[in-house]
Amino acid sequence: MRLKSGSRLSGRRSDSSAGSATSADGASPRNQLFLSFFLARYARRRALPFASFAIVVGAAFGAAALVFLISLFAYEASAIMRTAAAVLAGAGVFAAAHRKLAADHAERRAALTLSSGLLDANRECLKLLDADGRMLRITEFGADLMNAESPEQLAGADWLGFWSGADRTAADAAWSGAIAGERTSFTGQCATATGCPKWWDSRLIPLAEDDGRVTAMLCASTDVSEQNELLAKLRSKDQLMSEMEAHVRLVFYSYSADFQYFHYVSAGIEPVFGIAPCVLMQKPSAWLDLVLQEDVEALLAEMRRVVEESSEGRILYRIRRTDGCVRWIRSTAYPVRDETGAVARIVGISEDVTAEQERITALDRLAYSDSLTGLANRGALVRQIEARCAKSVPFGLMFIDLDRFKVLNDTLGHTAADRLLKDIGRVIQAALPPDAYVARLGGDEFAVLAGSTADKSRLASLAQTLLDVLSSSGRNDHAGAFVTASIGISLYPEHGVDHEALLTSADIAMYAAKKAGRNGFRFADKDATGTIEDFELERDLPMALASGEFLLHYQGIHEPGALSMTSVEALIRWMHPARGLIAPAVFIPILEESGFIVDVGAWVVDRALGQLAEWRTSGASELCMSVNVSARQLRGDAIVNVVDRALRKHGLPPRSLEIELTESALLENPELAQQTLTALKRLGVRIAIDDFGTGYSSLRYLADIAPDTVKIDRSFTAKLALDAATRTIVRGIIDMSHDLGIMVTAEGVEEEQQLDILREAKCDFVQGYHLSRPVAPLVLDFGGVQQASAA
Ligand code: C2E
Ligand code: MG
Ligand code: MG
């Protein structure tokens, strides 16, 4: 874009003083010297052209004739004398005229040579104008500059008419000055012959007559369009840079390769660093003095690296400005190489990224902290472990899991449980030295990176301190919740060199601590194969239900006479994808501990009753189903709804279902269990006490709970044939139960002899490998199902 205003930037002028030091004949003394030299050099005498020579000869003859005529009046002169005088006069005139004309001719030739040389050398648009401003002549080159086809095209054109607006005013002023005899000049834009505008620097040189009257004008105009355009571009770039530097909080700099001085620092240094650019020019290290001590070393190292490796650098550091506030600065540096390839200087940009850093810190805090407790979260812990591993300094990791927290969670409700977790987070942190790093991994799991110690006895005492403070009665405000924890400890590098190995080792150790009775700690053990297997099962269990890995086997319960099957007991199995069929004794305790037994138990009830409904419709219309229920399931009334819904769903009478509870289940929370049992009974479901005789206060339960059935534990059955005392006890249980209106089933019948004794003792039902083994539903043989049994 061509800027009209550029004319003003370039300084329009009407210079009447130009060429003021001129002599009366129009040339300055220096130019006169030049002209004299030139003329002396080139004005050599040459043969006169014929016409001039003829004039000289004519003049000589004329002079001779004149002298001869005059001599006729001298009577005394002889003819010889007269002739001699005429010849002498003719020769004298010839010599003088010839000399004069030859000199004039030489000078004219030299002047012509010089003028034509000057015109050839001239790169201006040179025009001869008459006193009215009309173009008399324009040079060939000038016509070219004016985009004219030939000089003739412009002949007679009105020179002033080329200008318009402010340029016309300037042209008029310059013209008036020139007409008055002054040399003037001005800059302006006018259109060429093709209409294309050009910028010109024009000088007007008046050509005056002897009487001082200006009769013509020499106008020399230089085409400055390109210069002007370039200048305008530079100015606009310069302006843009100044605007950017003024408004953008960036520091542009050019630093010497040895960092001894700045070639340039933009004005942005003032708002960013609080230092004026001139201060940096005087003391180039002034900015470095502001850098926080902790960041100086890394910054200097990066600066050196940029020069040594001759590659781009980028670094983040903090400064404390003179006003005291700390700012984050990000500097980018690019090495500029000279022609030899050596780094000549460093150019770059520095910017204040404090706001960005604060946002990152806030996001980091959000991403790496646990929203409930405000402690670090798993991600932060992982980062912390990896950072410590990278330093290769031994350290210990504690994995803390609260014991039976699921139970507390259900009992207290989520809000109170959350408060409890918060409280526990605080307790853990308060109990540890300040350099300990505490994180909550989720749920009831916490982790601690114990300062810089990897000393086992120190870690053991820290773990014990934690266990003590957690089990102390400091949380009475949480409905008297009594919290204990199990802690697993792994050591770097003994138990792993990365976060995964260390966390897994600590987790397994924690699991071992739980198995050992909870409220304790264990160090990770290299050959904890069994524990790892248990750990893997525990890890896989939550997915097993959704993945359909649970299944039910059924074992018949028979009447002792004809041994017809009156009922079946549903016994759960876990088909583990890697380890095959797993017995309930292995995983039921884990399900109970984790609380998953509630969901799995509901599934068992539904599946078992669904199966019973199928069997009933396919012939075994009076068959009943026994389902085992854990203590954990009796803690709420969910089981009542589950049972009720399943019975309705499968269209079964409540008495076709018997719920088996172990004595220990009843012991855990007698009041709660009692309430749930009452509700179940109200539904019409039958209740059996399983493994009877293995628990305490067994007889009392018979009165309190009034079950429909008692299942004598197979440890009694096993000794029936061998031990008279056991026979007496078993007979006593049967008689007493009958007196209370309770039926008796004997479990674990493996021999005919045991069956005989039980028959004789009037045992109502028998169950055991001797009669039928627990099998998959398709395999179950109903041979002799008693049609009207317990129902
Ligand atoms: P339980 O309820 O006392 O079940 C009887 C257990 O004795 C079954 O073991 C059965 O296979 C086994 N058994 C039956 N007859 C004989 C015999 O003649 N000799 C011997 N040595 N054992 C016999 P299983 O299936 O391993 O179940 C073990 C326990 O797991 C069950 O004891 C029950 O307490 C629990 N259980 C099984 N399924 C479930 C369930 O769905 N929910 C709950 N909560 N517990 C279950
Ligand atoms: Mg049972
Ligand atoms: Mg049993």
Short mmCIF file of C-alpha atoms and ligand atoms in Angstrom, two decimals, residues 569-571 626-629 660-662 690-691 711 747 767, ligand 2:
data_model
loop_
_atom_site.label_atom_id
_atom_site.label_comp_id
_atom_site.label_asym_id
_atom_site.label_seq_id
_atom_site.Cartn_x
_atom_site.Cartn_y
_atom_site.Cartn_z
CA GLU A 569 -28.90 -77.02 49.28
CA ALA A 570 -27.47 -74.39 46.92
CA LEU A 571 -23.68 -74.17 47.28
CA SER A 626 -31.87 -74.31 51.13
CA VAL A 627 -29.76 -71.20 50.66
CA ASN A 628 -26.81 -70.17 52.84
CA VAL A 629 -26.81 -66.60 54.08
CA GLU A 660 -29.31 -71.42 56.48
CA LEU A 661 -27.43 -69.33 58.97
CA THR A 662 -24.32 -70.28 60.88
CA ASP A 690 -26.26 -74.44 60.04
CA ASP A 691 -23.19 -76.20 61.47
CA LYS A 711 -28.32 -78.82 60.92
CA GLU A 747 -24.74 -83.03 57.68
CA GLN A 767 -27.20 -84.90 53.93
MG MG B 2 -25.36 -74.84 54.63
#
